[in-house]
PDB file of C-alpha atoms in Angstrom:
ATOM      1  CA  MET V1115    -106.198-123.922  70.030  1.00  0.00           C
ATOM      2  CA  GLY V1116    -109.299-121.993  69.237  1.00  0.00           C
ATOM      3  CA  ALA V1117    -111.481-119.387  70.845  1.00  0.00           C
ATOM      4  CA  TRP V1118    -112.296-121.554  73.881  1.00  0.00           C
ATOM      5  CA  GLY V1119    -108.596-121.883  74.597  1.00  0.00           C
ATOM      6  CA  ALA V1120    -108.259-118.124  74.163  1.00  0.00           C
ATOM      7  CA  ILE V1121    -110.746-117.567  76.963  1.00  0.00           C
ATOM      8  CA  ILE V1122    -108.736-119.841  79.260  1.00  0.00           C
ATOM      9  CA  MET V1123    -105.396-118.271  78.328  1.00  0.00           C
ATOM     10  CA  GLY V1124    -106.847-114.764  78.638  1.00  0.00           C
ATOM     11  CA  PHE V1125    -108.112-115.521  82.139  1.00  0.00           C
ATOM     12  CA  PHE V1126    -104.814-116.947  83.309  1.00  0.00           C
ATOM     13  CA  GLY V1127    -102.961-114.007  81.769  1.00  0.00           C
ATOM     14  CA  ALA V1128    -105.173-111.692  83.837  1.00  0.00           C
ATOM     15  CA  LEU V1129    -104.527-113.805  86.911  1.00  0.00           C
ATOM     16  CA  PHE V1130    -100.752-113.590  86.362  1.00  0.00           C
ATOM     17  CA  ALA V1131    -100.983-109.814  85.940  1.00  0.00           C
ATOM     18  CA  ALA V1132    -103.226-109.339  88.998  1.00  0.00           C
ATOM     19  CA  LEU V1133    -100.973-111.496  91.182  1.00  0.00           C
ATOM     20  CA  THR V1134     -97.973-109.529  89.983  1.00  0.00           C
ATOM     21  CA  LEU V1135     -99.663-106.235  90.785  1.00  0.00           C
ATOM     22  CA  ALA V1136    -100.635-107.503  94.236  1.00  0.00           C
ATOM     23  CA  PHE V1137     -97.449-109.354  95.235  1.00  0.00           C
ATOM     24  CA  GLU V1138     -94.735-107.368  93.512  1.00  0.00           C
ATOM     25  CA  LEU V1139     -96.150-103.833  93.218  1.00  0.00           C
ATOM     26  CA  HIS V1140     -98.321-104.080  96.339  1.00  0.00           C
ATOM     27  CA  TRP V1141    -101.453-102.779  94.650  1.00  0.00           C
ATOM     28  CA  ALA V1142    -104.761-103.457  96.355  1.00  0.00           C
ATOM     29  CA  GLY V1143    -108.488-103.058  95.905  1.00  0.00           C
ATOM     30  CA  ALA V1144    -110.226-102.283  92.657  1.00  0.00           C
ATOM     31  CA  MET V1145    -106.943-101.651  90.850  1.00  0.00           C
ATOM     32  CA  LEU V1146    -106.383-105.405  90.812  1.00  0.00           C
ATOM     33  CA  ALA V1147    -109.383-105.711  88.498  1.00  0.00           C
ATOM     34  CA  LEU V1148    -107.594-103.858  85.677  1.00  0.00           C
ATOM     35  CA  PRO V1149    -106.021-106.987  84.140  1.00  0.00           C
ATOM     36  CA  PHE V1150    -109.476-108.557  84.011  1.00  0.00           C
ATOM     37  CA  VAL V1151    -110.573-105.764  81.666  1.00  0.00           C
ATOM     38  CA  VAL V1152    -108.064-107.183  79.178  1.00  0.00           C
ATOM     39  CA  PHE V1153    -109.484-110.648  79.846  1.00  0.00           C
ATOM     40  CA  ALA V1154    -113.022-109.356  79.247  1.00  0.00           C
ATOM     41  CA  ALA V1155    -111.985-107.914  75.878  1.00  0.00           C
ATOM     42  CA  ILE V1156    -110.334-111.190  74.848  1.00  0.00           C
ATOM     43  CA  ALA V1157    -113.354-113.183  76.053  1.00  0.00           C
ATOM     44  CA  LEU V1158    -115.739-110.924  74.141  1.00  0.00           C
ATOM     45  CA  ALA V1159    -113.744-111.387  70.934  1.00  0.00           C
ATOM     46  CA  ALA V1160    -113.660-115.149  71.532  1.00  0.00           C
ATOM     47  CA  ILE V1161    -117.409-115.314  72.156  1.00  0.00           C
ATOM     48  CA  ILE V1162    -118.050-113.452  68.916  1.00  0.00           C
ATOM     49  CA  VAL V1163    -115.963-116.043  67.065  1.00  0.00           C
ATOM     50  CA  ILE V1164    -117.573-118.971  68.912  1.00  0.00           C
ATOM     51  CA  ARG V1165    -121.029-117.766  67.876  1.00  0.00           C
ATOM     52  CA  ARG V1166    -120.080-117.603  64.190  1.00  0.00           C
ATOM     53  CA  PRO V1167    -121.243-120.508  62.036  1.00  0.00           C
ATOM     54  CA  GLY V1168    -118.826-123.349  61.438  1.00  0.00           C
ATOM     55  CA  ALA V1169    -116.964-125.886  63.502  1.00  0.00           C
ATOM     56  CA  GLY V1170    -113.791-123.866  63.865  1.00  0.00           C
ATOM     57  CA  ILE V1171    -110.790-125.553  65.404  1.00  0.00           C
ATOM     58  CA  ALA V1172    -111.317-128.760  67.353  1.00  0.00           C
ATOM     59  CA  PRO V1173    -108.548-131.046  68.627  1.00  0.00           C
ATOM     60  CA  SER V1174    -108.593-134.747  67.885  1.00  0.00           C
ATOM     61  CA  PRO V1175    -109.672-137.156  70.663  1.00  0.00           C
ATOM     62  CA  PRO V1176    -106.051-138.172  71.430  1.00  0.00           C
ATOM     63  CA  ALA V1177    -105.059-134.489  71.596  1.00  0.00           C
ATOM     64  CA  GLU V1178    -108.028-133.822  73.898  1.00  0.00           C
ATOM     65  CA  ARG V1179    -106.700-136.493  76.274  1.00  0.00           C
ATOM     66  CA  VAL V1180    -103.258-134.888  76.303  1.00  0.00           C
ATOM     67  CA  ILE V1181    -104.841-131.481  76.944  1.00  0.00           C
ATOM     68  CA  LEU V1182    -106.842-132.974  79.825  1.00  0.00           C
ATOM     69  CA  TRP V1183    -103.879-134.697  81.461  1.00  0.00           C
ATOM     70  CA  SER V1184    -101.567-131.758  80.862  1.00  0.00           C
ATOM     71  CA  SER V1185    -104.100-129.440  82.487  1.00  0.00           C
ATOM     72  CA  ILE V1186    -104.504-131.776  85.455  1.00  0.00           C
ATOM     73  CA  GLY V1187    -100.716-131.888  85.769  1.00  0.00           C
ATOM     74  CA  GLU V1188    -100.616-128.103  85.623  1.00  0.00           C
ATOM     75  CA  GLY V1189    -103.141-127.805  88.442  1.00  0.00           C
ATOM     76  CA  VAL V1190    -101.249-130.257  90.628  1.00  0.00           C
ATOM     77  CA  GLY V1191     -97.937-128.641  89.680  1.00  0.00           C
ATOM     78  CA  LEU V1192     -99.161-125.160  90.588  1.00  0.00           C
ATOM     79  CA  PHE V1193    -100.358-126.428  93.973  1.00  0.00           C
ATOM     80  CA  VAL V1194     -97.052-128.187  94.668  1.00  0.00           C
ATOM     81  CA  ALA V1195     -94.911-125.277  93.399  1.00  0.00           C
ATOM     82  CA  ALA V1196     -96.837-122.707  95.443  1.00  0.00           C
ATOM     83  CA  ASN V1197     -96.618-124.768  98.610  1.00  0.00           C
ATOM     84  CA  LEU V1198     -92.964-125.549  98.041  1.00  0.00           C
ATOM     85  CA  VAL V1199     -91.757-121.972  97.540  1.00  0.00           C
ATOM     86  CA  ILE V1200     -93.959-120.551 100.311  1.00  0.00           C
ATOM     87  CA  ASN V1201     -93.115-123.254 102.857  1.00  0.00           C
ATOM     88  CA  LEU V1202     -89.407-122.895 102.100  1.00  0.00           C
ATOM     89  CA  GLY V1203     -89.723-119.177 102.857  1.00  0.00           C
ATOM     90  CA  HIS V1204     -89.236-117.930  99.294  1.00  0.00           C
ATOM     91  CA  ARG V1205     -92.572-116.346  98.412  1.00  0.00           C
ATOM     92  CA  GLU V1206     -90.695-114.036  96.042  1.00  0.00           C
ATOM     93  CA  MET V1207     -90.203-117.085  93.790  1.00  0.00           C
ATOM     94  CA  LEU V1208     -93.928-117.821  93.513  1.00  0.00           C
ATOM     95  CA  LEU V1209     -94.512-116.122  90.159  1.00  0.00           C
ATOM     96  CA  PRO V1210     -91.417-117.607  88.491  1.00  0.00           C
ATOM     97  CA  ALA V1211     -92.451-121.046  89.810  1.00  0.00           C
ATOM     98  CA  MET V1212     -95.944-120.556  88.409  1.00  0.00           C
ATOM     99  CA  ALA V1213     -94.545-119.469  85.034  1.00  0.00           C
ATOM    100  CA  LEU V1214     -92.344-122.595  85.033  1.00  0.00           C
ATOM    101  CA  VAL V1215     -95.278-124.943  85.644  1.00  0.00           C
ATOM    102  CA  VAL V1216     -97.544-123.215  83.113  1.00  0.00           C
ATOM    103  CA  GLY V1217     -94.762-123.197  80.513  1.00  0.00           C
ATOM    104  CA  LEU V1218     -94.094-126.917  80.996  1.00  0.00           C
ATOM    105  CA  HIS V1219     -97.812-127.633  80.662  1.00  0.00           C
ATOM    106  CA  PHE V1220     -97.826-126.345  77.056  1.00  0.00           C
ATOM    107  CA  LEU V1221     -95.006-128.588  75.815  1.00  0.00           C
ATOM    108  CA  PRO V1222     -96.864-131.934  75.745  1.00  0.00           C
ATOM    109  CA  MET V1223     -99.840-130.194  74.159  1.00  0.00           C
ATOM    110  CA  ALA V1224     -97.605-128.698  71.458  1.00  0.00           C
ATOM    111  CA  TYR V1225     -96.362-132.177  70.632  1.00  0.00           C
ATOM    112  CA  ALA V1226     -99.734-133.965  70.756  1.00  0.00           C
ATOM    113  CA  ILE V1227    -101.958-131.520  68.920  1.00  0.00           C
ATOM    114  CA  PRO V1228     -99.421-130.787  67.032  1.00  0.00           C
ATOM    115  CA  PHE V1229     -99.340-127.013  67.229  1.00  0.00           C
ATOM    116  CA  ARG V1230     -95.920-125.365  66.978  1.00  0.00           C
ATOM    117  CA  PRO V1231     -96.958-122.002  68.512  1.00  0.00           C
ATOM    118  CA  PHE V1232     -97.494-123.843  71.815  1.00  0.00           C
ATOM    119  CA  TYR V1233     -93.760-124.583  71.781  1.00  0.00           C
ATOM    120  CA  LEU V1234     -93.182-120.836  71.485  1.00  0.00           C
ATOM    121  CA  LEU V1235     -95.674-120.072  74.257  1.00  0.00           C
ATOM    122  CA  GLY V1236     -94.150-122.724  76.514  1.00  0.00           C
ATOM    123  CA  GLY V1237     -90.677-121.407  75.703  1.00  0.00           C
ATOM    124  CA  ALA V1238     -91.704-117.818  76.444  1.00  0.00           C
ATOM    125  CA  LEU V1239     -93.141-118.843  79.808  1.00  0.00           C
ATOM    126  CA  LEU V1240     -90.039-120.902  80.622  1.00  0.00           C
ATOM    127  CA  ALA V1241     -87.836-117.928  79.691  1.00  0.00           C
ATOM    128  CA  ALA V1242     -89.963-115.682  81.933  1.00  0.00           C
ATOM    129  CA  ALA V1243     -89.532-118.183  84.759  1.00  0.00           C
ATOM    130  CA  ALA V1244     -85.783-118.409  84.208  1.00  0.00           C
ATOM    131  CA  LEU V1245     -85.457-114.621  84.256  1.00  0.00           C
ATOM    132  CA  GLY V1246     -87.571-114.443  87.389  1.00  0.00           C
ATOM    133  CA  PHE V1247     -85.443-117.018  89.178  1.00  0.00           C
ATOM    134  CA  ALA V1248     -82.164-115.492  87.957  1.00  0.00           C
ATOM    135  CA  LEU V1249     -82.973-111.887  88.820  1.00  0.00           C
ATOM    136  CA  GLY V1250     -84.575-112.560  92.187  1.00  0.00           C
ATOM    137  CA  GLN V1251     -86.052-109.707  94.190  1.00  0.00           C
ATOM    138  CA  PRO V1252     -87.139-107.030  93.563  1.00  0.00           C
ATOM    139  CA  MET V1253     -87.519-107.459  89.790  1.00  0.00           C
ATOM    140  CA  GLY V1254     -87.623-111.211  89.210  1.00  0.00           C
ATOM    141  CA  GLY V1255     -91.206-111.819  90.259  1.00  0.00           C
ATOM    142  CA  ALA V1256     -92.486-108.769  88.398  1.00  0.00           C
ATOM    143  CA  ILE V1257     -90.728-109.763  85.184  1.00  0.00           C
ATOM    144  CA  ALA V1258     -91.919-113.374  85.415  1.00  0.00           C
ATOM    145  CA  GLY V1259     -95.489-112.311  86.185  1.00  0.00           C
ATOM    146  CA  PHE V1260     -95.857-109.603  83.558  1.00  0.00           C
ATOM    147  CA  ALA V1261     -93.990-111.606  80.882  1.00  0.00           C
ATOM    148  CA  GLY V1262     -96.206-114.609  81.635  1.00  0.00           C
ATOM    149  CA  ALA V1263     -99.329-112.454  81.371  1.00  0.00           C
ATOM    150  CA  ALA V1264     -98.166-110.895  78.117  1.00  0.00           C
ATOM    151  CA  ALA V1265     -97.304-114.280  76.578  1.00  0.00           C
ATOM    152  CA  LEU V1266    -100.701-115.721  77.498  1.00  0.00           C
ATOM    153  CA  TRP V1267    -102.589-112.665  76.234  1.00  0.00           C
ATOM    154  CA  VAL V1268    -100.732-112.643  72.908  1.00  0.00           C
ATOM    155  CA  ALA V1269    -101.383-116.372  72.516  1.00  0.00           C
ATOM    156  CA  ALA V1270    -105.063-115.820  73.328  1.00  0.00           C
ATOM    157  CA  LEU V1271    -105.400-113.115  70.681  1.00  0.00           C
ATOM    158  CA  LEU V1272    -103.668-115.312  68.125  1.00  0.00           C
ATOM    159  CA  ALA V1273    -105.983-118.209  69.026  1.00  0.00           C
ATOM    160  CA  VAL V1274    -109.060-116.033  68.453  1.00  0.00           C
ATOM    161  CA  ARG V1275    -107.644-114.945  65.098  1.00  0.00           C
ATOM    162  CA  ARG V1276    -106.820-118.538  64.125  1.00  0.00           C
ATOM    163  CA  ASP V1277    -110.322-119.784  64.986  1.00  0.00           C
ATOM    164  CA  MET V1278    -111.899-116.863  63.121  1.00  0.00           C
ATOM    165  CA  GLN V1279    -109.839-117.658  60.023  1.00  0.00           C
ATOM    166  CA  ALA V1280    -110.751-121.354  60.243  1.00  0.00           C
ATOM    167  CA  LYS V1281    -114.450-120.515  60.427  1.00  0.00           C
ATOM    168  CA  SER V1282    -114.111-118.091  57.508  1.00  0.00           C
ATOM    169  CA  VAL V1283    -112.485-120.782  55.364  1.00  0.00           C
ATOM    170  CA  GLN V1284    -115.195-123.300  56.351  1.00  0.00           C
ATOM    171  CA  ALA V1285    -117.958-120.811  55.498  1.00  0.00           C
ATOM    172  CA  GLY V1286    -116.416-119.698  52.233  1.00  0.00           C
TER     173      GLY V1286
END
């Protein structure tokens, strides 16, 4: 995935971190904007790469379809997972459930694109979810949330770097 994917992953990493700060550490107000500073830095780097000449990295049409359907499945899965854990009275499992759904969403994309690092990202998110479920309160949600954020941010930075390298090779 290229710089556009980095923007998406950077945003969702910030969302994971902000939700973790709010739900698990009980932060409020302007402090919840701190993770979005990291997102802004990733987005700025991605925009710089996007504006460089060259096509960069673009998935094939079949891979684009898998990305579309996987993302739709992720959205539906997040809605179902959130409602399930909250309505069953286990809000403390929200972040691990979210990490589970997001991790699963990367596996079909890793196969279809094919892009092996998505297997690693999906695996990291699934491991974060498993730790979150296994540890429970008070640490499980925090570990799942912060590990999910870190995995997405690292993947976003690597995606920016990958797109920049692809554009450099195309230009040179």
